[in-house]
C-alpha cells in the first residue's frame, strides 16, 4: 500500500512538472503555424473565450485562421482529460514610434521616440520599426504620435538646404579651386545636388558636405 501511494505521488508530481500555462502552449502552436513568416521579434497575445484551467501538458490539435488570429485547440490536461480552447491570437512586434507630433525639419532624438508592442497587421510594409533606423533622422513629413513611421517620411539630416549660399570646392590632387555658389536642391551629407556657380553662372553637380561645402568630383 505504501509503495502504491508513493508511486501515485511521484506520478502526480511528474505530471505537474510537465504542465505549463496554456497561453504558452497556444503561442508556440501559433508561431509554428507561421513558420518562416514569423517575425524575428514577434510574439502572440492570447485571449480565450473561456478558460477553465490555467495549465496543460500539451496541445493535441490546433487550427488558426492566419488572417483573423482566431484559433481552436485541444489541450491535454494533467491526467489525460482533453479541454477544447477557443480564442484569439494576435501577433505583435516591437515598433519604435514618436512620443509627440513632429514637424518637417525636426531631427529625431532619443527623447522623441519609444518602443511599444503593436499588432503586426497595423504595421505597413514600408514602416521603420527599428529604433536605430529613426534616431538621428530628419523629418520630411509630419509624424503622428504613437503611429509607425514610414520610410518616406524621414531622411538623413540635411546639411544644405535649397537656396543656401555654398562654397564650391574642386580638388583633384594637383589643382584646388573654390568659388561661391547657390544650392538648387536640398542635400544630406554625401548626396549629389545641383549648384549654380555665382562667378561663371554655370550649373554644376557636386556632393553636399557639412559646413555649406559642395565638392566637385572628377
XYZ file of N, CA and C in Angstrom:
654
model
N 0.824 -1.208 0.000
C 0.000 0.000 0.000
C 0.862 1.263 0.000
N 1.878 1.232 0.847
C 2.794 2.369 0.924
C 3.475 2.587 -0.417
N 3.881 1.483 -1.043
C 4.548 1.576 -2.348
C 3.604 2.168 -3.390
N 2.341 1.774 -3.324
C 1.345 2.285 -4.270
C 1.145 3.789 -4.095
N 1.065 4.226 -2.830
C 0.874 5.647 -2.557
C 2.063 6.477 -3.028
N 3.267 5.946 -2.807
C 4.464 6.659 -3.256
C 4.502 6.751 -4.772
N 4.151 5.659 -5.439
C 4.140 5.649 -6.905
C 3.130 6.656 -7.441
N 1.964 6.708 -6.806
C 0.935 7.657 -7.230
C 1.391 9.092 -7.018
N 2.062 9.326 -5.896
C 2.564 10.667 -5.596
C 3.600 11.105 -6.616
N 4.534 10.196 -6.958
C 5.557 10.508 -7.959
C 4.917 10.789 -9.310
N 3.887 10.027 -9.651
C 3.210 10.224 -10.930
C 2.541 11.590 -10.989
N 1.909 11.976 -9.874
C 1.266 13.287 -9.826
C 2.284 14.412 -9.925
N 3.407 14.251 -9.250
C 4.468 15.269 -9.297
C 5.035 15.397 -10.700
N 5.249 14.253 -11.354
C 5.790 14.271 -12.713
C 4.822 14.938 -13.665
N 3.520 14.643 -13.486
C 2.511 15.251 -14.340
C 2.452 16.754 -14.132
N 2.542 17.178 -12.864
C 2.518 18.612 -12.565
C 3.733 19.318 -13.142
N 4.869 18.627 -13.138
C 6.092 19.233 -13.659
C 5.999 19.467 -15.156
N 5.217 18.604 -15.854
C 5.082 18.739 -17.301
C 4.095 19.834 -17.684
N 3.197 20.191 -16.797
C 2.163 21.169 -17.106
C 2.760 22.567 -17.226
N 2.297 23.307 -18.246
C 2.750 24.681 -18.479
C 1.519 25.541 -18.746
N 1.629 26.864 -18.630
C 0.489 27.733 -18.910
C -0.055 27.506 -20.321
N -1.373 27.469 -20.446
C -1.976 27.201 -21.755
C -1.670 28.334 -22.737
N -1.489 29.571 -22.246
C -1.119 30.674 -23.140
C 0.198 30.378 -23.844
N 1.134 29.820 -23.099
C 2.440 29.490 -23.672
C 2.318 28.405 -24.735
N 1.511 27.385 -24.462
C 1.329 26.299 -25.427
C 0.664 26.801 -26.708
N -0.358 27.639 -26.563
C -1.046 28.175 -27.737
C -0.122 29.096 -28.529
N 0.675 29.915 -27.841
C 1.626 30.804 -28.522
C 2.620 30.010 -29.356
N 3.107 28.902 -28.808
C 4.053 28.060 -29.543
C 3.408 27.493 -30.798
N 2.167 27.037 -30.676
C 1.468 26.481 -31.833
C 1.213 27.555 -32.891
N 0.838 28.751 -32.445
C 0.580 29.843 -33.383
C 1.848 30.228 -34.134
N 2.973 30.295 -33.420
C 4.252 30.620 -34.064
C 4.643 29.535 -35.061
N 4.437 28.278 -34.692
C 4.765 27.176 -35.600
C 3.915 27.237 -36.865
N 2.676 27.691 -36.735
C 1.797 27.750 -37.904
C 2.256 28.798 -38.913
N 2.991 29.822 -38.453
C 3.523 30.844 -39.368
C 4.822 30.406 -40.021
N 5.553 29.524 -39.379
C 6.808 29.031 -39.942
C 7.812 30.145 -40.156
N 8.394 30.203 -41.363
C 9.434 31.195 -41.664
C 8.871 32.611 -41.740
N 7.557 32.754 -41.804
C 6.943 34.080 -41.863
C 6.822 34.726 -40.482
N 7.166 33.996 -39.444
C 7.116 34.552 -38.090
C 8.195 35.621 -37.945
N 7.832 36.875 -37.609
C 8.839 37.931 -37.434
C 9.843 37.568 -36.344
N 11.072 38.052 -36.510
C 12.159 37.701 -35.596
C 11.821 38.024 -34.145
N 11.241 39.184 -33.904
C 10.939 39.592 -32.530
C 9.429 39.568 -32.260
N 8.702 38.817 -33.060
C 7.258 38.748 -32.890
C 6.854 37.914 -31.681
N 5.673 38.207 -31.160
C 5.109 37.453 -30.039
C 3.591 37.482 -30.169
N 2.946 36.481 -29.597
C 1.490 36.409 -29.664
C 0.871 36.799 -28.325
N -0.174 37.622 -28.390
C -1.004 37.920 -27.229
C -2.252 37.049 -27.333
N -2.456 36.196 -26.328
C -3.520 35.200 -26.381
C -4.673 35.596 -25.462
N -5.882 35.567 -26.006
C -7.090 35.740 -25.195
C -8.030 34.573 -25.479
N -8.714 34.117 -24.446
C -9.609 32.969 -24.564
C -11.061 33.405 -24.385
N -11.960 32.747 -25.128
C -13.384 32.973 -24.881
C -13.773 32.430 -23.509
N -13.159 31.291 -23.170
C -13.386 30.689 -21.858
C -12.190 29.807 -21.538
N -11.748 29.876 -20.290
C -10.606 29.052 -19.880
C -10.872 28.524 -18.475
N -11.128 27.209 -18.391
C -11.437 26.590 -17.102
C -10.191 26.129 -16.356
N -9.078 25.974 -17.090
C -7.836 25.519 -16.473
C -6.702 26.432 -16.930
N -5.737 26.643 -16.063
C -4.617 27.529 -16.381
C -3.455 26.805 -17.035
N -3.324 25.498 -16.789
C -2.169 24.754 -17.288
C -2.601 23.488 -18.012
N -1.723 23.047 -18.910
C -1.938 21.799 -19.640
C -0.580 21.200 -19.963
N -0.603 19.931 -20.382
C 0.663 19.264 -20.705
C 1.061 19.475 -22.158
N 0.058 19.512 -23.057
C 0.372 19.680 -24.476
C -0.889 20.047 -25.236
N -0.684 20.472 -26.488
C -1.781 20.729 -27.413
C -1.814 19.565 -28.399
N -2.918 18.831 -28.415
C -3.003 17.655 -29.289
C -3.522 17.997 -30.681
N -4.232 19.108 -30.811
C -4.731 19.550 -32.118
C -4.851 21.066 -32.090
N -4.539 21.697 -33.242
C -4.552 23.164 -33.280
C -4.923 23.635 -34.674
N -5.781 24.641 -34.732
C -6.146 25.288 -36.004
C -6.229 26.786 -35.761
N -5.706 27.582 -36.712
C -5.757 29.040 -36.573
C -5.986 29.684 -37.924
N -6.869 30.655 -37.970
C -7.065 31.490 -39.148
C -5.968 32.551 -39.126
N -5.043 32.492 -40.071
C -3.886 33.385 -40.047
C -4.266 34.831 -40.316
N -5.421 35.054 -40.915
C -5.854 36.419 -41.201
C -6.455 37.092 -39.973
N -7.331 36.372 -39.271
C -8.027 36.958 -38.121
C -7.376 36.629 -36.786
N -6.582 35.542 -36.736
C -5.978 35.118 -35.482
C -6.874 34.246 -34.624
N -8.093 33.955 -35.085
C -8.983 33.081 -34.325
C -8.440 31.655 -34.341
N -8.525 30.975 -33.200
C -7.966 29.627 -33.120
C -8.880 28.684 -32.351
N -8.694 27.393 -32.618
C -9.292 26.298 -31.863
C -8.164 25.361 -31.479
N -8.190 24.852 -30.252
C -7.123 23.960 -29.802
C -7.678 22.930 -28.832
N -7.096 21.737 -28.878
C -7.382 20.700 -27.889
C -6.193 20.614 -26.945
N -6.412 20.950 -25.685
C -5.348 20.926 -24.686
C -5.505 19.696 -23.798
N -4.408 18.965 -23.630
C -4.412 17.772 -22.784
C -3.998 18.180 -21.375
N -4.900 17.969 -20.422
C -4.651 18.351 -19.033
C -3.889 17.255 -18.299
N -3.259 17.586 -17.179
C -2.668 16.537 -16.344
C -3.745 15.509 -15.977
N -3.461 14.257 -16.226
C -4.455 13.215 -16.003
C -5.080 12.719 -17.280
N -4.850 13.448 -18.402
C -5.305 12.959 -19.695
C -6.581 13.568 -20.222
N -7.279 14.363 -19.430
C -8.509 14.994 -19.908
C -8.188 16.004 -21.012
N -9.035 16.009 -22.063
C -8.847 16.943 -23.178
C -9.819 18.107 -23.031
N -9.291 19.322 -23.105
C -10.101 20.533 -22.983
C -10.064 21.296 -24.301
N -11.231 21.690 -24.811
C -11.302 22.485 -26.038
C -11.124 23.963 -25.693
N -10.184 24.609 -26.377
C -9.915 26.033 -26.185
C -10.271 26.793 -27.449
N -10.803 27.979 -27.276
C -11.143 28.833 -28.400
C -10.816 30.272 -28.026
N -10.248 31.019 -28.984
C -9.903 32.392 -28.657
C -9.238 33.112 -29.805
N -8.425 34.109 -29.451
C -7.781 34.976 -30.435
C -6.291 35.075 -30.142
N -5.479 34.870 -31.180
C -4.022 35.004 -31.073
C -3.590 36.193 -31.934
N -3.193 37.276 -31.292
C -2.807 38.497 -32.010
C -1.287 38.583 -32.060
N -0.740 38.587 -33.278
C 0.705 38.699 -33.459
C 1.129 40.147 -33.262
N 2.064 40.380 -32.348
C 2.584 41.722 -32.105
C 4.090 41.754 -32.335
N 4.594 42.928 -32.669
C 6.032 43.131 -32.833
C 6.406 44.453 -32.169
N 7.644 44.584 -31.687
C 8.079 45.863 -31.115
C 8.292 46.897 -32.213
N 7.727 48.074 -32.021
C 7.812 49.148 -33.016
C 8.205 50.441 -32.312
N 9.144 51.161 -32.891
C 9.541 52.461 -32.354
C 8.654 53.540 -32.966
N 8.002 54.324 -32.108
C 7.054 55.345 -32.566
C 7.358 56.678 -31.886
N 6.932 57.793 -32.492
C 7.133 59.101 -31.856
C 6.269 59.238 -30.601
N 6.789 59.940 -29.607
C 6.015 60.203 -28.389
C 5.278 61.539 -28.492
N 5.488 62.246 -29.592
C 4.803 63.522 -29.812
C 4.689 63.768 -31.310
N 3.864 64.702 -31.679
C 3.738 65.106 -33.073
C 5.029 65.811 -33.487
N 5.585 65.416 -34.628
C 6.839 66.009 -35.088
C 6.643 66.617 -36.472
N 7.225 67.786 -36.654
C 7.028 68.549 -37.878
C 8.237 68.433 -38.803
N 8.031 68.662 -40.109
C 9.143 68.607 -41.064
C 10.285 69.530 -40.650
N 11.504 69.023 -40.792
C 12.689 69.786 -40.433
C 13.269 69.404 -39.089
N 12.453 68.813 -38.202
C 12.958 68.392 -36.898
C 13.828 67.151 -37.040
N 14.839 67.062 -36.172
C 15.703 65.880 -36.126
C 15.268 65.016 -34.944
N 15.064 63.736 -35.189
C 14.561 62.815 -34.168
C 15.667 62.473 -33.175
N 15.370 62.648 -31.890
C 16.321 62.321 -30.823
C 15.799 61.137 -30.005
N 16.632 60.671 -29.079
C 16.236 59.562 -28.205
C 14.964 59.901 -27.429
N 14.842 61.155 -27.013
C 13.692 61.561 -26.204
C 12.400 61.641 -27.008
N 12.496 61.603 -28.322
C 11.316 61.760 -29.178
C 10.607 60.449 -29.485
N 11.196 59.313 -29.119
C 10.622 58.025 -29.514
C 10.556 57.057 -28.334
N 9.704 56.062 -28.478
C 9.636 54.951 -27.537
C 9.274 53.691 -28.319
N 9.594 52.529 -27.756
C 9.287 51.264 -28.414
C 8.110 50.607 -27.710
N 7.085 50.252 -28.489
C 5.881 49.618 -27.956
C 5.570 48.367 -28.768
N 4.773 47.472 -28.181
C 4.288 46.307 -28.915
C 3.023 46.701 -29.660
N 2.980 46.357 -30.949
C 1.857 46.753 -31.792
C 1.424 45.566 -32.650
N 0.118 45.405 -32.892
C -0.332 44.327 -33.775
C 0.348 44.398 -35.135
N 0.863 43.268 -35.569
C 1.599 43.203 -36.832
C 0.745 43.666 -38.005
N -0.553 43.410 -37.955
C -1.444 43.764 -39.054
C -1.577 45.274 -39.235
N -1.244 46.054 -38.210
C -1.377 47.511 -38.288
C -0.111 48.190 -38.808
N 0.912 47.419 -39.097
C 2.202 47.988 -39.495
C 2.368 47.868 -41.005
N 2.592 48.988 -41.668
C 2.741 48.987 -43.112
C 4.053 48.358 -43.561
N 4.082 47.986 -44.834
C 5.267 47.341 -45.405
C 6.488 48.250 -45.320
N 6.275 49.557 -45.470
C 7.394 50.497 -45.521
C 7.669 51.173 -44.175
N 7.098 50.643 -43.099
C 7.318 51.231 -41.776
C 8.724 50.928 -41.275
N 9.335 51.913 -40.630
C 10.637 51.732 -39.988
C 10.379 51.344 -38.534
N 10.580 50.082 -38.211
C 10.230 49.592 -36.874
C 11.389 49.656 -35.891
N 12.610 49.769 -36.397
C 13.784 49.694 -35.535
C 14.165 51.063 -34.975
N 14.528 51.094 -33.716
C 14.940 52.322 -33.027
C 16.084 53.016 -33.753
N 17.115 52.262 -34.136
C 18.298 52.861 -34.762
C 18.004 53.413 -36.153
N 16.914 52.954 -36.767
C 16.558 53.449 -38.097
C 15.887 54.818 -38.037
N 15.514 55.265 -36.833
C 14.816 56.540 -36.688
C 15.642 57.625 -36.009
N 16.314 57.278 -34.922
C 17.065 58.289 -34.167
C 18.167 58.886 -35.043
N 18.189 60.214 -35.108
C 19.174 60.913 -35.926
C 18.658 61.311 -37.291
N 17.494 60.792 -37.682
C 16.920 61.151 -38.981
C 16.179 62.481 -38.885
N 15.997 63.118 -40.039
C 15.267 64.379 -40.105
C 13.878 64.126 -40.686
N 12.891 64.786 -40.115
C 11.501 64.587 -40.531
C 11.236 65.288 -41.858
N 10.647 64.538 -42.810
C 10.248 65.120 -44.095
C 8.755 65.406 -44.126
N 7.976 64.493 -43.525
C 6.522 64.642 -43.469
C 6.084 64.534 -42.013
N 5.037 65.239 -41.666
C 4.577 65.274 -40.276
C 4.394 63.866 -39.714
N 4.944 63.638 -38.519
C 4.823 62.344 -37.844
C 3.776 62.446 -36.741
N 2.908 61.437 -36.656
C 1.837 61.412 -35.666
C 2.267 60.640 -34.430
N 1.944 61.163 -33.275
C 2.284 60.499 -32.017
C 1.708 59.082 -31.975
N 2.574 58.116 -31.617
C 2.127 56.746 -31.428
C 1.883 55.951 -32.688
N 2.196 56.507 -33.860
C 1.969 55.806 -35.128
C 3.303 55.384 -35.739
N 3.348 54.222 -36.421
C 4.591 53.815 -37.091
C 5.033 54.865 -38.107
N 6.337 54.981 -38.295
C 6.911 55.970 -39.209
C 7.253 55.291 -40.529
N 6.741 55.848 -41.625
C 7.040 55.320 -42.947
C 8.425 55.789 -43.407
N 9.081 54.947 -44.194
C 10.441 55.254 -44.646
C 10.506 56.573 -45.406
N 9.464 56.860 -46.182
C 9.470 58.084 -46.986
C 9.205 59.343 -46.164
N 8.901 59.182 -44.868
C 8.594 60.336 -44.015
C 9.821 60.924 -43.331
N 10.966 60.253 -43.437
C 12.197 60.744 -42.814
C 13.346 60.644 -43.809
N 14.408 61.358 -43.508
C 15.594 61.336 -44.357
C 16.820 61.574 -43.490
N 17.981 61.400 -44.074
C 19.199 61.794 -43.373
C 19.155 63.306 -43.134
N 19.736 63.803 -42.040
C 19.701 65.245 -41.764
C 20.312 66.050 -42.909
N 19.620 67.108 -43.301
C 20.121 67.957 -44.378
C 21.301 68.794 -43.886
N 22.345 68.843 -44.699
C 23.476 69.722 -44.400
C 23.436 70.961 -45.286
N 22.639 70.878 -46.358
C 22.450 72.021 -47.257
C 20.978 72.083 -47.643
N 20.422 73.286 -47.610
C 19.028 73.495 -47.992
C 18.967 74.300 -49.282
N 17.994 73.982 -50.106
C 17.823 74.705 -51.367
C 17.807 76.215 -51.121
N 18.610 76.938 -51.899
C 18.719 78.385 -51.757
C 19.891 78.829 -50.913
N 20.522 77.895 -50.196
C 21.677 78.248 -49.368
C 22.847 78.715 -50.225
N 23.605 79.677 -49.687
C 24.884 80.019 -50.296
C 25.900 78.970 -49.868
N 26.673 78.474 -50.826
C 27.621 77.397 -50.547
C 28.990 77.754 -51.104
N 29.968 76.986 -50.685
C 31.323 77.114 -51.227
C 31.598 75.894 -52.091
N 31.791 76.124 -53.380
C 32.070 75.032 -54.315
C 33.562 74.727 -54.274
N 33.911 73.486 -54.009
C 35.309 73.073 -53.881
C 35.647 72.042 -54.955
N 36.777 72.260 -55.611
C 37.286 71.284 -56.582
C 38.732 70.968 -56.235
N 39.045 69.691 -56.111
C 40.408 69.271 -55.786
C 40.655 67.906 -56.401
N 41.573 67.848 -57.365
C 41.907 66.562 -57.997
C 43.288 66.062 -57.576
N 43.842 66.680 -56.514
C 45.164 66.282 -56.043
C 46.274 67.139 -56.603
N 46.037 67.741 -57.756
C 47.040 68.626 -58.364
C 46.559 70.068 -58.404
N 45.235 70.219 -58.549
C 44.659 71.550 -58.671
C 43.530 71.699 -57.664
N 43.516 72.817 -56.952
C 42.476 73.083 -55.961
C 41.842 74.433 -56.256
N 40.516 74.446 -56.447
C 39.802 75.674 -56.764
C 38.574 75.788 -55.869
N 38.124 77.007 -55.647
C 36.890 77.230 -54.900
C 36.157 78.421 -55.493
N 34.843 78.416 -55.350
C 34.022 79.502 -55.873
C 32.721 79.552 -55.087
N 32.119 80.731 -54.975
C 30.826 80.824 -54.295
C 29.722 80.257 -55.188
N 28.717 79.695 -54.559
C 27.609 79.138 -55.326
C 26.312 79.208 -54.547
N 25.228 78.788 -55.220
C 23.920 78.719 -54.572
C 23.293 77.363 -54.865
N 22.807 76.709 -53.798
C 22.245 75.360 -53.944
C 20.866 75.410 -54.594
N 20.637 74.515 -55.539
C 19.334 74.383 -56.181
C 18.532 73.215 -55.615
N 19.164 72.420 -54.747
C 18.493 71.257 -54.150
C 18.809 71.181 -52.662
N 17.950 70.480 -51.930
C 18.294 70.067 -50.571
C 19.268 68.902 -50.666
N 20.132 68.754 -49.657
C 21.065 67.627 -49.684
C 21.537 67.216 -48.309
N 21.506 65.903 -48.044
C 22.138 65.383 -46.835
C 23.585 65.047 -47.163
N 24.377 64.780 -46.154
C 25.794 64.512 -46.362
C 25.982 63.361 -47.347
N 26.752 63.626 -48.406
C 27.039 62.601 -49.399
C 26.086 62.581 -50.572
N 25.014 63.392 -50.513
C 24.041 63.413 -51.608
C 24.523 64.319 -52.737
N 24.197 63.943 -53.971
C 24.514 64.790 -55.118
C 23.453 65.882 -55.255
N 23.901 67.125 -55.409
C 22.972 68.242 -55.583
C 23.464 69.138 -56.714
N 22.525 69.930 -57.241
C 22.870 70.899 -58.282
C 23.167 72.252 -57.635
N 24.187 72.911 -58.181
C 24.627 74.197 -57.639
C 24.933 75.140 -58.798
N 24.584 76.418 -58.627
C 24.951 77.439 -59.608
C 26.232 78.119 -59.151
N 27.252 78.110 -60.005
C 28.492 78.844 -59.751
C 28.200 80.327 -59.959
N 28.281 81.119 -58.884
C 27.909 82.529 -58.961
C 28.940 83.380 -59.683
N 30.121 82.831 -59.931
C 31.147 83.575 -60.670
C 30.941 83.410 -62.164
N 30.765 82.135 -62.597
C 30.621 81.860 -64.028
C 29.168 81.709 -64.458
N 28.234 81.688 -63.483
C 26.807 81.493 -63.741
C 26.529 80.181 -64.471
N 27.319 79.157 -64.154
C 27.128 77.842 -64.768
C 26.565 76.868 -63.730
N 25.882 75.854 -64.239
C 25.292 74.831 -63.381
C 26.257 73.661 -63.241
N 26.531 73.267 -61.999
C 27.412 72.125 -61.750
C 26.726 71.188 -60.755
N 27.190 69.948 -60.727
C 26.683 68.948 -59.777
C 27.808 68.542 -58.850
N 27.525 68.547 -57.553
C 28.548 68.179 -56.583
C 27.958 67.394 -55.429
N 28.810 67.087 -54.471
C 28.420 66.290 -53.307
C 28.287 67.204 -52.092
N 27.119 67.168 -51.453
C 26.860 68.004 -50.282
C 27.679 67.532 -49.091
N 28.309 68.493 -48.394
C 29.108 68.210 -47.212
C 28.744 69.206 -46.112
N 29.034 68.876 -44.849
C 28.743 69.812 -43.759
C 29.479 71.134 -43.941
N 28.950 72.173 -43.308
C 29.604 73.472 -43.360
C 29.338 74.239 -44.631
N 28.306 73.847 -45.396
C 27.989 74.561 -46.624
C 28.955 74.311 -47.757
N 29.648 73.185 -47.740
C 30.594 72.843 -48.805
C 29.940 71.919 -49.819
N 30.286 72.126 -51.081
C 29.867 71.228 -52.159
C 31.118 70.818 -52.917
N 31.441 69.542 -52.870
C 32.657 69.040 -53.504
C 32.355 68.561 -54.920
N 33.179 69.031 -55.848
C 33.077 68.591 -57.237
C 34.071 67.460 -57.443
N 33.566 66.323 -57.861
C 34.422 65.147 -58.032
C 34.551 64.837 -59.513
N 35.780 64.643 -59.946
C 36.043 64.269 -61.345
C 36.730 62.916 -61.401
